[in-house]
JSON list of C-alpha atoms in Angstrom, two decimals:
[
{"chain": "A", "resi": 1, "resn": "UNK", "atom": "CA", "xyz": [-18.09, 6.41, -5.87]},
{"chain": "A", "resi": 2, "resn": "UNK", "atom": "CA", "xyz": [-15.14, 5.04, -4.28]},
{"chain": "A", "resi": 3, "resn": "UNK", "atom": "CA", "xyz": [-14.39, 3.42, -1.14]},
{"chain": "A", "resi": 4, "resn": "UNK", "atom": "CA", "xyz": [-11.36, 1.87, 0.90]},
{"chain": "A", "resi": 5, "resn": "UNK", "atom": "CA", "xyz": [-11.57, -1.66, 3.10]},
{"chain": "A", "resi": 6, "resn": "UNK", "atom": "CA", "xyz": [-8.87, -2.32, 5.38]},
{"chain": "A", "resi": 7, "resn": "UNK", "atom": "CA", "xyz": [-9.18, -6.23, 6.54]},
{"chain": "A", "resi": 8, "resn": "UNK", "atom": "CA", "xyz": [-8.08, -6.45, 9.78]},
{"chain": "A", "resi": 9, "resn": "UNK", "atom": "CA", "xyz": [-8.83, -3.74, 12.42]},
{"chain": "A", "resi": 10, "resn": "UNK", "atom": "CA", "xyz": [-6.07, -5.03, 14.61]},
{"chain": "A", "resi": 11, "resn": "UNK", "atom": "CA", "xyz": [-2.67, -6.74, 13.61]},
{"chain": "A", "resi": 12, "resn": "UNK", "atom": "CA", "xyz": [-0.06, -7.75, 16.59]},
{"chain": "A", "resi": 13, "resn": "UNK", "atom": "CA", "xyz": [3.59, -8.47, 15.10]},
{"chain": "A", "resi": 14, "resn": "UNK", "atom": "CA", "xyz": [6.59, -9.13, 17.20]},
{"chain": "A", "resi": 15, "resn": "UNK", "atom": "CA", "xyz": [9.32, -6.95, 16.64]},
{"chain": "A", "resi": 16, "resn": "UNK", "atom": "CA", "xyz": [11.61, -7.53, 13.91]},
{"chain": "A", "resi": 17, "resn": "UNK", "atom": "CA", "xyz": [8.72, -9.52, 11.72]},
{"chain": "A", "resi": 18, "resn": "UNK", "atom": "CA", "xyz": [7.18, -8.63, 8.74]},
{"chain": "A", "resi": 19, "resn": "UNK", "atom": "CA", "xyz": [4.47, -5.99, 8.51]},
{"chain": "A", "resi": 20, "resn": "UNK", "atom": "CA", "xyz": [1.37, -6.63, 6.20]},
{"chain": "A", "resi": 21, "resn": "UNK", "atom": "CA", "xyz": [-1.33, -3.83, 6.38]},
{"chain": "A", "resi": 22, "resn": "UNK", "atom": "CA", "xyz": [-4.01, -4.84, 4.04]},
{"chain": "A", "resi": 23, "resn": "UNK", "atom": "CA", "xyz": [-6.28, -1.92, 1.77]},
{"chain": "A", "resi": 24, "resn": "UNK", "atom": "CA", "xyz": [-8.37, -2.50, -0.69]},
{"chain": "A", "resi": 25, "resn": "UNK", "atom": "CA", "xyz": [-9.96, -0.14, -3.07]},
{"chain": "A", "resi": 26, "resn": "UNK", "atom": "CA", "xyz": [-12.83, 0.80, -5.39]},
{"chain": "A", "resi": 27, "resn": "UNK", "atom": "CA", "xyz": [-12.87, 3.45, -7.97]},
{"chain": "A", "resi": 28, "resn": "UNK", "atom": "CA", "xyz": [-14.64, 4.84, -11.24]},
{"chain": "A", "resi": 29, "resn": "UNK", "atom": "CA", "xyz": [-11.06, 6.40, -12.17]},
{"chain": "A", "resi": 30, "resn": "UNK", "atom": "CA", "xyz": [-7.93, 5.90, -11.44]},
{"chain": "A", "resi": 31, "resn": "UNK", "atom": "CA", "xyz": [-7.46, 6.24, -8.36]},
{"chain": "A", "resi": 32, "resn": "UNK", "atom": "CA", "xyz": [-4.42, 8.36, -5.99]},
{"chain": "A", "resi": 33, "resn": "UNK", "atom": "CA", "xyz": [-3.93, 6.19, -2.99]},
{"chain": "A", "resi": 34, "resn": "UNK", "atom": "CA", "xyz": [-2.60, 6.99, 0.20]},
{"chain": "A", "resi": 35, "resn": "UNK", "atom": "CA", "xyz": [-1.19, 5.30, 3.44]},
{"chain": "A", "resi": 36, "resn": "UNK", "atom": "CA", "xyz": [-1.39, 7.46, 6.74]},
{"chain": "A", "resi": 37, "resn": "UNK", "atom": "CA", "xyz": [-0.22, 7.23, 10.42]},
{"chain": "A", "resi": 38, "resn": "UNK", "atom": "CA", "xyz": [-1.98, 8.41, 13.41]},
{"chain": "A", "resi": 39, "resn": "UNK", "atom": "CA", "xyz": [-0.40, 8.22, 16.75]},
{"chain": "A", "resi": 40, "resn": "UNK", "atom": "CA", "xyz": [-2.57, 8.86, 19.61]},
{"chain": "A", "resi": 41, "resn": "UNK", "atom": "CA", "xyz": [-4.66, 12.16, 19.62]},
{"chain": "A", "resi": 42, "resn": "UNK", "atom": "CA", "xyz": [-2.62, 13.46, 16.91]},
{"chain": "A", "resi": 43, "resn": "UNK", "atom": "CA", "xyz": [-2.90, 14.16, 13.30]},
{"chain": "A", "resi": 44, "resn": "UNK", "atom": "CA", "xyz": [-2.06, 12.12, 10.22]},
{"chain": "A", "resi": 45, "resn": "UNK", "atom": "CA", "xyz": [1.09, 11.74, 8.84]},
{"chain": "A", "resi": 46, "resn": "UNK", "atom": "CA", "xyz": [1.57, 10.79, 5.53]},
{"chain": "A", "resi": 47, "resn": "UNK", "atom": "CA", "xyz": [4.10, 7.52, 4.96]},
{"chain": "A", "resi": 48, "resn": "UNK", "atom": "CA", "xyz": [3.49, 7.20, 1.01]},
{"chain": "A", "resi": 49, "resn": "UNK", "atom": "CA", "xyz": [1.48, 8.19, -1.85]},
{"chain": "A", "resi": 50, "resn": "UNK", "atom": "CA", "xyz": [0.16, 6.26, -5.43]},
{"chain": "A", "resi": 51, "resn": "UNK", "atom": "CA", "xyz": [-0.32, 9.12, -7.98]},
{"chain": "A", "resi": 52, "resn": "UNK", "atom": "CA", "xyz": [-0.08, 6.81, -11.51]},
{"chain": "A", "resi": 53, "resn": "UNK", "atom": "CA", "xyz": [3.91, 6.51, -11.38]},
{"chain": "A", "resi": 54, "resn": "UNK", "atom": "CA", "xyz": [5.57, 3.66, -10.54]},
{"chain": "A", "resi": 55, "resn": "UNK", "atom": "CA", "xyz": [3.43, 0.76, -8.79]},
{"chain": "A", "resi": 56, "resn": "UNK", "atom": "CA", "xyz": [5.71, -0.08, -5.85]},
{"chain": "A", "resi": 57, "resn": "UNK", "atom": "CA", "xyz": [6.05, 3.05, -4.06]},
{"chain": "A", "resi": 58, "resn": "UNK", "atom": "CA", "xyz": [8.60, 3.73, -0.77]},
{"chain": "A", "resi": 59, "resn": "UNK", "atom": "CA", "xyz": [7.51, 5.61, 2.11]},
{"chain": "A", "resi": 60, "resn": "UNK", "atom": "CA", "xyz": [9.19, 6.87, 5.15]},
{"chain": "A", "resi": 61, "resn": "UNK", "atom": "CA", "xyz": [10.65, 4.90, 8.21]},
{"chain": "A", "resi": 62, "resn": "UNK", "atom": "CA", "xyz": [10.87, 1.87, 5.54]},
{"chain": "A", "resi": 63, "resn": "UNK", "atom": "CA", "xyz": [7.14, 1.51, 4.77]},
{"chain": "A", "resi": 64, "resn": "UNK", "atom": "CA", "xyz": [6.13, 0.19, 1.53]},
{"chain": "A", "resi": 65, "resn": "UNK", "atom": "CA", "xyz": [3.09, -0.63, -0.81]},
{"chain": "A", "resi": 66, "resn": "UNK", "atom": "CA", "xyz": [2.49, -1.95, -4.26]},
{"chain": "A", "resi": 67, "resn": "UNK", "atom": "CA", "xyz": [-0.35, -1.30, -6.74]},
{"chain": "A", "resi": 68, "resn": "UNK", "atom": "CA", "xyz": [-1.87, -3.73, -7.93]},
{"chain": "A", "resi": 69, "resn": "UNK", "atom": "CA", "xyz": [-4.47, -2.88, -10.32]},
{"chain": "A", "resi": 70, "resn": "UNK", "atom": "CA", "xyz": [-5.68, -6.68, -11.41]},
{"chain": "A", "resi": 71, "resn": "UNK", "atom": "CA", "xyz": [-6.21, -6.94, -7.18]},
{"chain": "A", "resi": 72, "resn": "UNK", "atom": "CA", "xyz": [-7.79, -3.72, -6.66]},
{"chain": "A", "resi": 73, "resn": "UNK", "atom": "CA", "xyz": [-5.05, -3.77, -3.14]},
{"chain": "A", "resi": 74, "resn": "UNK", "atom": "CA", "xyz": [-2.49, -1.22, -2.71]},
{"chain": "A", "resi": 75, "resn": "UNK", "atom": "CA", "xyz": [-1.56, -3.29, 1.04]},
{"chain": "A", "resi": 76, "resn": "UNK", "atom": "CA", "xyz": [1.35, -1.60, 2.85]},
{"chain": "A", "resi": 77, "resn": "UNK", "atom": "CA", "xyz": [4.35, -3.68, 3.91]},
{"chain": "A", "resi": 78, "resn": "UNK", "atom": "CA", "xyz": [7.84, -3.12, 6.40]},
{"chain": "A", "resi": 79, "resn": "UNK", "atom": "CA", "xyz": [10.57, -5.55, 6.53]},
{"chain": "A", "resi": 80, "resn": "UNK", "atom": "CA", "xyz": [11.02, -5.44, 10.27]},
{"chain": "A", "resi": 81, "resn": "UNK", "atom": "CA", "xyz": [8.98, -4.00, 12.57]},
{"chain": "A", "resi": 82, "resn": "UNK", "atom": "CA", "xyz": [9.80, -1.41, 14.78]},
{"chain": "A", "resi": 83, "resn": "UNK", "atom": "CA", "xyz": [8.02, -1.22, 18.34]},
{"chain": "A", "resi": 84, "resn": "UNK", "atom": "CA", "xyz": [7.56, 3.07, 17.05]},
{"chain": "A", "resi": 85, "resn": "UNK", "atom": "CA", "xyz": [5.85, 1.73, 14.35]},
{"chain": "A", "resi": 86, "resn": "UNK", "atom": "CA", "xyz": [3.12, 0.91, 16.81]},
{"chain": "A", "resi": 87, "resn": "UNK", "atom": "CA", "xyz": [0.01, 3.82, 15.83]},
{"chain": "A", "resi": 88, "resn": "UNK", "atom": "CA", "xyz": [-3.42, 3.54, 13.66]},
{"chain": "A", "resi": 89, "resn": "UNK", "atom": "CA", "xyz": [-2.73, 3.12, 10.10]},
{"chain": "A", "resi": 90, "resn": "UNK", "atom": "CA", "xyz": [-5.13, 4.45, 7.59]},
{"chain": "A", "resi": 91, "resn": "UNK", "atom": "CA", "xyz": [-5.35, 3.86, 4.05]},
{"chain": "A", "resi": 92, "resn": "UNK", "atom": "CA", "xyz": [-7.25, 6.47, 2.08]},
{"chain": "A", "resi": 93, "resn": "UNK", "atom": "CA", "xyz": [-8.28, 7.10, -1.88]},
{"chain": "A", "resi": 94, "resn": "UNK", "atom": "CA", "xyz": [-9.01, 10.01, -4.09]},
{"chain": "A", "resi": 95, "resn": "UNK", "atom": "CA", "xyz": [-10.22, 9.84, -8.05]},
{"chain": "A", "resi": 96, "resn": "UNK", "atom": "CA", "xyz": [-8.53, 12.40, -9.23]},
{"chain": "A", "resi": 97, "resn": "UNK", "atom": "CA", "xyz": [-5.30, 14.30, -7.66]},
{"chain": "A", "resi": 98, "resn": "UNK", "atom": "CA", "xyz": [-6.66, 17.05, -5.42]},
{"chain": "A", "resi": 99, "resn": "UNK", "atom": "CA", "xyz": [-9.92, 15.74, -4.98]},
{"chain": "A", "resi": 100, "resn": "UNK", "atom": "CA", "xyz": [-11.73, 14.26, -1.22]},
{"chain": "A", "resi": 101, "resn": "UNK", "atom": "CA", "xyz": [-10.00, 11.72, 0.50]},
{"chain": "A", "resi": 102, "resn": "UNK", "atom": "CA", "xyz": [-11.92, 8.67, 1.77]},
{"chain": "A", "resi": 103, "resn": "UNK", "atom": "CA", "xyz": [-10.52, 6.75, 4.44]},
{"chain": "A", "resi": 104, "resn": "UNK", "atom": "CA", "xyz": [-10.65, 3.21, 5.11]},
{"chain": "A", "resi": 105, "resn": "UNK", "atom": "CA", "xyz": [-11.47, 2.48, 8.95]},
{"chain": "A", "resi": 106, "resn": "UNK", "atom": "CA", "xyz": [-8.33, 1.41, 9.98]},
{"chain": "A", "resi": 107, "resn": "UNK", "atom": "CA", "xyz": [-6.08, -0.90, 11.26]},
{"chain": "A", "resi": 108, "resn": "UNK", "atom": "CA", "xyz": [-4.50, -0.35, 14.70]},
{"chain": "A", "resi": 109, "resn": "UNK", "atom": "CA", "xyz": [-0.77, -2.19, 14.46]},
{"chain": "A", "resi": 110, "resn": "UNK", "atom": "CA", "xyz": [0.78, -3.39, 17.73]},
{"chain": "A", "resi": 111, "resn": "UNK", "atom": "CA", "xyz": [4.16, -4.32, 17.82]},
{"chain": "A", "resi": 112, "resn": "UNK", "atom": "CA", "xyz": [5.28, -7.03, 20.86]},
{"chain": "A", "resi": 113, "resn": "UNK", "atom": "CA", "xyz": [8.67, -7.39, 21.86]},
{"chain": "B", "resi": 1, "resn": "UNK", "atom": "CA", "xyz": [7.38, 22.80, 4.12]},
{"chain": "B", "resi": 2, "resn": "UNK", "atom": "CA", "xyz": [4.04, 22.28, 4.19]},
{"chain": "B", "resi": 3, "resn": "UNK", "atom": "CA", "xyz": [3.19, 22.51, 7.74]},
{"chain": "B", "resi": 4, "resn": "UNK", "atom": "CA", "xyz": [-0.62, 22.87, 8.77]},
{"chain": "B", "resi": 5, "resn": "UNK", "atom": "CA", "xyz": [-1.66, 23.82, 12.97]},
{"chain": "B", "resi": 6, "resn": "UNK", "atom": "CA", "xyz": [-4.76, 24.06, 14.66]},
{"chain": "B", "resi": 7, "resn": "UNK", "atom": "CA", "xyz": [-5.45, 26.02, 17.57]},
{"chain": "B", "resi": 8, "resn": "UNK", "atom": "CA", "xyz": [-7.06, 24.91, 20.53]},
{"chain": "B", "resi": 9, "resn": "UNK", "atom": "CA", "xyz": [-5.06, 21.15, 20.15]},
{"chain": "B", "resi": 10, "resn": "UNK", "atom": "CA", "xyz": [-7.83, 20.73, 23.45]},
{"chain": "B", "resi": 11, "resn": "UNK", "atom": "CA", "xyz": [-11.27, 22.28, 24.29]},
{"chain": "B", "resi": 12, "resn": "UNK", "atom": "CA", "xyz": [-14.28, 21.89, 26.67]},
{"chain": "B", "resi": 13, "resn": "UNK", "atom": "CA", "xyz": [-17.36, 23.88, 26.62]},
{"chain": "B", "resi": 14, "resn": "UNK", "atom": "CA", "xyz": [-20.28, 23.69, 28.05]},
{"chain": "B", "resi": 15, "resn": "UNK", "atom": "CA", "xyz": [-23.58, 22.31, 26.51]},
{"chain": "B", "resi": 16, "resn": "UNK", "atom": "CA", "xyz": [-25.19, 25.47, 24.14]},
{"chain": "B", "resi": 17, "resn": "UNK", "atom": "CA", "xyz": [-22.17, 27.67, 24.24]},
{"chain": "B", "resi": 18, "resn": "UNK", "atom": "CA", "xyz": [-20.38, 27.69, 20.92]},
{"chain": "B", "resi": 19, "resn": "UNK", "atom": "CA", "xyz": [-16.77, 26.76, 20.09]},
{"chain": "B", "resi": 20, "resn": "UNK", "atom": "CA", "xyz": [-14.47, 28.00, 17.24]},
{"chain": "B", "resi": 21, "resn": "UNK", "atom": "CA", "xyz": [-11.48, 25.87, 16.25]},
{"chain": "B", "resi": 22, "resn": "UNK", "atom": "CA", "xyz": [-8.52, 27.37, 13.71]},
{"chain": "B", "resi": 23, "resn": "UNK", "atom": "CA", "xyz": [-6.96, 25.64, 10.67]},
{"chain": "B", "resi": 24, "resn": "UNK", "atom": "CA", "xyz": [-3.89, 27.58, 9.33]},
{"chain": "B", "resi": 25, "resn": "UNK", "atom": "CA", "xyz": [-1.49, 26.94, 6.65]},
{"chain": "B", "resi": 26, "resn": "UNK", "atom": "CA", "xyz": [2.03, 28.02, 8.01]},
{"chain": "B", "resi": 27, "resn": "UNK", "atom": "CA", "xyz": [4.15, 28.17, 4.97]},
{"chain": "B", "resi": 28, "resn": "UNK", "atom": "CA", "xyz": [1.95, 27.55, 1.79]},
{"chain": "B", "resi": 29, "resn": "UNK", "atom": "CA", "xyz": [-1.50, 29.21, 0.53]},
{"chain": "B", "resi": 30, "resn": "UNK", "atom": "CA", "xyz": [-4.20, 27.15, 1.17]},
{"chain": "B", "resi": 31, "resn": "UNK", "atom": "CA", "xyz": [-7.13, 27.00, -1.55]},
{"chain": "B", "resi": 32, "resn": "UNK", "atom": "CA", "xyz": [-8.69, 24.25, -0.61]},
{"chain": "B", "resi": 33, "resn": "UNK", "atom": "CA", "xyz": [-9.11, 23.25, 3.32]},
{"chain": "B", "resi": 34, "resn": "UNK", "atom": "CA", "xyz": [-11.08, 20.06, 4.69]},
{"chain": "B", "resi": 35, "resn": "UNK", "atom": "CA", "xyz": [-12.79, 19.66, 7.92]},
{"chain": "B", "resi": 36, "resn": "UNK", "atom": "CA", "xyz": [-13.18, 15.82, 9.48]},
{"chain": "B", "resi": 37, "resn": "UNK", "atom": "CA", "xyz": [-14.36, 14.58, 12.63]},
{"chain": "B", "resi": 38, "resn": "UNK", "atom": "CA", "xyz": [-13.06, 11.49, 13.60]},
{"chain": "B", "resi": 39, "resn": "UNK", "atom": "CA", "xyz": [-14.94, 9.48, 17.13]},
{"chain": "B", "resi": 40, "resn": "UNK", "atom": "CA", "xyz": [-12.64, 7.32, 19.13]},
{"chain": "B", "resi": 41, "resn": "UNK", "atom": "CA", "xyz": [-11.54, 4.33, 17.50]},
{"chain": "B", "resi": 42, "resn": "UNK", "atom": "CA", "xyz": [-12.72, 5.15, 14.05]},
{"chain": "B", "resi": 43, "resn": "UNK", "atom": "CA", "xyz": [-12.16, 6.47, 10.99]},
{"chain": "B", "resi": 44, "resn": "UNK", "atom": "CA", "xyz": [-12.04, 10.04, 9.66]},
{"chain": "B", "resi": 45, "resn": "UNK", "atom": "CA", "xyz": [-15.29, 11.32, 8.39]},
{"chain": "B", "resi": 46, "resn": "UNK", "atom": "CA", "xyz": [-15.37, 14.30, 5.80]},
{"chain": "B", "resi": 47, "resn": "UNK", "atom": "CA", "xyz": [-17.76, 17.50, 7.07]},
{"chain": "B", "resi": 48, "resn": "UNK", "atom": "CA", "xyz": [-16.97, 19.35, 4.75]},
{"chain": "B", "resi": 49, "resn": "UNK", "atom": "CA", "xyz": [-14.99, 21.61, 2.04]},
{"chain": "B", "resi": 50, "resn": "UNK", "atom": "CA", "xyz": [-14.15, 25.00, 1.89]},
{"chain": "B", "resi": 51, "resn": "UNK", "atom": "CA", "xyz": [-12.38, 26.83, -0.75]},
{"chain": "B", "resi": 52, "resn": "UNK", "atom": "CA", "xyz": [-11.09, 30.54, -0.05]},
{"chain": "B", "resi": 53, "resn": "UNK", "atom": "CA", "xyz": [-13.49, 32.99, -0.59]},
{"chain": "B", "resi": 54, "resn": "UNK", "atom": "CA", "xyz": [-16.64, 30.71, -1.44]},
{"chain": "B", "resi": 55, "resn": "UNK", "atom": "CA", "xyz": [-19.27, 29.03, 0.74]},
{"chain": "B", "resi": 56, "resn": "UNK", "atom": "CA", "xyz": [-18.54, 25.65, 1.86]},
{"chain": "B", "resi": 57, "resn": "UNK", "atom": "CA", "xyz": [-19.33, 22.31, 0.73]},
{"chain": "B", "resi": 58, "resn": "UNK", "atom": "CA", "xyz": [-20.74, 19.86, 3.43]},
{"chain": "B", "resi": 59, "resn": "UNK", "atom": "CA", "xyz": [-21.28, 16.04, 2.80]},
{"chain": "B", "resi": 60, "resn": "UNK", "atom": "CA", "xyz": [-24.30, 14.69, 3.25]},
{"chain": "B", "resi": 61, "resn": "UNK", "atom": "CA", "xyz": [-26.10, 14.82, 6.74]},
{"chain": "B", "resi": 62, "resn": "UNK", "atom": "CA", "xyz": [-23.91, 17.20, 8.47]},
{"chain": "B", "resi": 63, "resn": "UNK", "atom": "CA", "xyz": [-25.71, 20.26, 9.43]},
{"chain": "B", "resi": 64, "resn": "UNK", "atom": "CA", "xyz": [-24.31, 23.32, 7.66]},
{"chain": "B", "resi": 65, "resn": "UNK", "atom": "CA", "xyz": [-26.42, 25.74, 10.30]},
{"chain": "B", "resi": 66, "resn": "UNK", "atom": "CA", "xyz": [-24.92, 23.91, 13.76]},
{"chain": "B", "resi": 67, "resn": "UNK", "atom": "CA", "xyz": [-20.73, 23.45, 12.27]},
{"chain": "B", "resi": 68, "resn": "UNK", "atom": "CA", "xyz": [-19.92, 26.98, 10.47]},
{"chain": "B", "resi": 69, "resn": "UNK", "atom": "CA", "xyz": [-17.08, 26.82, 7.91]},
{"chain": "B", "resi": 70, "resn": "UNK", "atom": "CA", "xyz": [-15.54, 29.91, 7.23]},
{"chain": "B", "resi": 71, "resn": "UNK", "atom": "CA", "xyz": [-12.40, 30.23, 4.64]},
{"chain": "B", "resi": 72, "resn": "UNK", "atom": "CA", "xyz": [-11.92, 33.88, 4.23]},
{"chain": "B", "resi": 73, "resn": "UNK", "atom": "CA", "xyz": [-8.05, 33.94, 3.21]},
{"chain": "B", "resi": 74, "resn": "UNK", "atom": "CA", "xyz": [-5.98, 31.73, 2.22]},
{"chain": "B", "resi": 75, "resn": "UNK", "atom": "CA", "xyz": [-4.11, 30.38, 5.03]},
{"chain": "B", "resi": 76, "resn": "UNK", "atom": "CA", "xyz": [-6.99, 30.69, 7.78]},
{"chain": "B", "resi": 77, "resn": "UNK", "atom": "CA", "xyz": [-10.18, 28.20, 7.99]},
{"chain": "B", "resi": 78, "resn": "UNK", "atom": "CA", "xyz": [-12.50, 28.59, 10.84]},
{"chain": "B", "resi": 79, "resn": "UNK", "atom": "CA", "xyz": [-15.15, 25.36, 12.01]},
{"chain": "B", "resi": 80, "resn": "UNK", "atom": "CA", "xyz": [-17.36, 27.45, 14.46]},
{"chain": "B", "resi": 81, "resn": "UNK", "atom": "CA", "xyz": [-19.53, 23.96, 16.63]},
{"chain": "B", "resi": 82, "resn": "UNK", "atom": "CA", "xyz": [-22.67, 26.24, 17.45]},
{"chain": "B", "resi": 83, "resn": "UNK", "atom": "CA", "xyz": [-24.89, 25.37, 20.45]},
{"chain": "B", "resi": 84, "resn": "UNK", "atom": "CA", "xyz": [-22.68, 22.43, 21.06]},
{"chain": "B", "resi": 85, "resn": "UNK", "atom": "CA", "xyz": [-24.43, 19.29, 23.08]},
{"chain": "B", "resi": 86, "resn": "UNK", "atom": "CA", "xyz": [-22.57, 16.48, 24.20]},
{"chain": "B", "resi": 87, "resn": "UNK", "atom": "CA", "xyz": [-22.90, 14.18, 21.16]},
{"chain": "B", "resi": 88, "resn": "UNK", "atom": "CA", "xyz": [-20.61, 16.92, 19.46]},
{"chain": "B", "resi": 89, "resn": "UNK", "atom": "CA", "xyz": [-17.41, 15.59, 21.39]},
{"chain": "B", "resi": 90, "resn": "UNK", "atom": "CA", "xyz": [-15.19, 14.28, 18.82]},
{"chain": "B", "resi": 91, "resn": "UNK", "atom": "CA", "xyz": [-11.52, 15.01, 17.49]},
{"chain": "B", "resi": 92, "resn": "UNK", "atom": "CA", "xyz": [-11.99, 17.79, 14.68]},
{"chain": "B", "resi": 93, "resn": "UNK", "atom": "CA", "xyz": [-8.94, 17.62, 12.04]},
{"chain": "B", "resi": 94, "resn": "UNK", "atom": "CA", "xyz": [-8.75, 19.67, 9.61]},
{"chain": "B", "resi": 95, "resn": "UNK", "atom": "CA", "xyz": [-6.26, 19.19, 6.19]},
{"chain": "B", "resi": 96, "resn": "UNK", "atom": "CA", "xyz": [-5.18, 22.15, 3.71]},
{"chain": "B", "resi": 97, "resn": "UNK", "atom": "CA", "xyz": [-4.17, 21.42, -0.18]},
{"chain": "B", "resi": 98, "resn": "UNK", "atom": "CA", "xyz": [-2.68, 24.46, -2.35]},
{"chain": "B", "resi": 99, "resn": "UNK", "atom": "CA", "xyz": [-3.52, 24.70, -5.80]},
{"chain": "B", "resi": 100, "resn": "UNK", "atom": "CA", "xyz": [-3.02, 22.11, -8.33]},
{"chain": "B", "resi": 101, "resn": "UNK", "atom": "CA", "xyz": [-1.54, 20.02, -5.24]},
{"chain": "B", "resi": 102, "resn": "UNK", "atom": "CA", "xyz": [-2.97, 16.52, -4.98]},
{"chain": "B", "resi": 103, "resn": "UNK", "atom": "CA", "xyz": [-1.85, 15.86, -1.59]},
{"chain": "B", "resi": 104, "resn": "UNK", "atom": "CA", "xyz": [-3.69, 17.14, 1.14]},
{"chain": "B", "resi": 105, "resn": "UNK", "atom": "CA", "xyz": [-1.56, 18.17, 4.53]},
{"chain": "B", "resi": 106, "resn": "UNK", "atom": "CA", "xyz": [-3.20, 17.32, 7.94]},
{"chain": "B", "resi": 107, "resn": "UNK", "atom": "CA", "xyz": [-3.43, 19.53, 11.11]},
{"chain": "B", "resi": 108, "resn": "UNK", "atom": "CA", "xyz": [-2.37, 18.32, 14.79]},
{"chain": "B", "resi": 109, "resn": "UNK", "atom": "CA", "xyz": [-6.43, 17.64, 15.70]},
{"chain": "B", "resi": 110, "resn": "UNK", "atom": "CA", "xyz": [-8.61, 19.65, 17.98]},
{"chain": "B", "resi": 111, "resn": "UNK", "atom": "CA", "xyz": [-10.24, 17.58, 21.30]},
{"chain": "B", "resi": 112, "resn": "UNK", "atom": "CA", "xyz": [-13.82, 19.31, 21.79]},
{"chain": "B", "resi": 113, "resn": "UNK", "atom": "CA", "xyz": [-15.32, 17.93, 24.95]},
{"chain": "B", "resi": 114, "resn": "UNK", "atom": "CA", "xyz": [-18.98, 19.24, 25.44]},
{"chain": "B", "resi": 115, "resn": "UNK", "atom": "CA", "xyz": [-20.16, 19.04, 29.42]}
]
């Protein structure tokens, strides 16, 4: 079975600062991993995907994440935050390409001036 | 590319009527679609999975009798909430994958409010 844990349900970062989303994984295979953005009462959007390729993978709007298999973590990472950048961020996993997602619960990112 | 809608984005109904909420793929076939209900402030919760032209798959304790999957082509999903009660408010969101595509593509949401 697998299953995603995002540590921290809320993380406040001024703008300009580093932004450290954390996920954690578990799963039989090897897993596709995924980062999404929800902004309120909308849909997901996806900023980057894991599919076996390269282990540091780029996004869009300068979102980041690295695989680390020894860690289990694919955590998501921006230079400099935005204050647009504040939405729900969910990180989600699939064994297999194509198969069910399963999200993590979340972690709501606020961005202060 | 790739562009998934929903249609109502909002809908309230009144306790025991039913509700039917729209997944379409705009530009790709869709052979897989995904239905998820997500309550404020959490996660997204899979209901269930429909392939075109098959019966639907539901996860484990959601009632296949009371949230009606239909899939009948391959750009067109249908969740039909039947004899909706209160407790079945929730944001539906529904995701379409084509064939042999890994990544899923995710709909707007749909905002059923149950009086």
């Amino acid at each position: 079975a697998q299953s995603v844990t995002q540590l921290g349900s809320h993380v406040s970062v001024s703008e300009g600062a580093l932004v450290l989303l954390r996920c954690n994984y578990s799963s039989s295979v090897p897993p596709y991993l995924f980062w999404y953005v929800q902004y309120p009462n909308q849909g997901l959007q996806l900023l980057l995907k894991y599919t076996s390729a390269a282990t540091l993978v780029k996004g869009i709007n300068g979102f980041e994440a690295e695989f680390k298999k020894s860690e289990t973590s694919f955590h998501l990472t921006k230079p400099s935050a935005h204050m647009s950048d504040a939405a729900e961020y969910f990180c989600a996993v699939s064994e297999g390409g194509g198969n069910k997602l399963t999200f993590g619960t979340g972690t709501q990112l606020k961005v202060e001036l | 590319g790739a562009v998934v809608s929903q249609h109502p984005s909002r809908v309230i109904c009144k306790s025991g009527t039913s509700v039917k909420i729209e997944c379409r793929s705009l530009d790709f076939q869709a052979t897989t679609m995904f239905w998820y209900r997500q309550f404020p402030k959490q996660s997204l919760m899979l209901m269930a999975t429909s392939n075109e032209g098959s019966k639907a798959t539901y996860e484990q304790g959601v009632e296949k009798d009371k949230f009606l999957i239909n899939h009948a082509s391959l750009t067109l999903s249908t969740l039909t909430v039947t004899s909706a009660h209160p407790e079945d408010s929730s944001f539906y969101i529904c995701s379409a994958r084509a064939l042999l595509d890994y990544e899923q593509y995710f709909g707007p949401g749909t905002r059923l409010t149950v009086t």
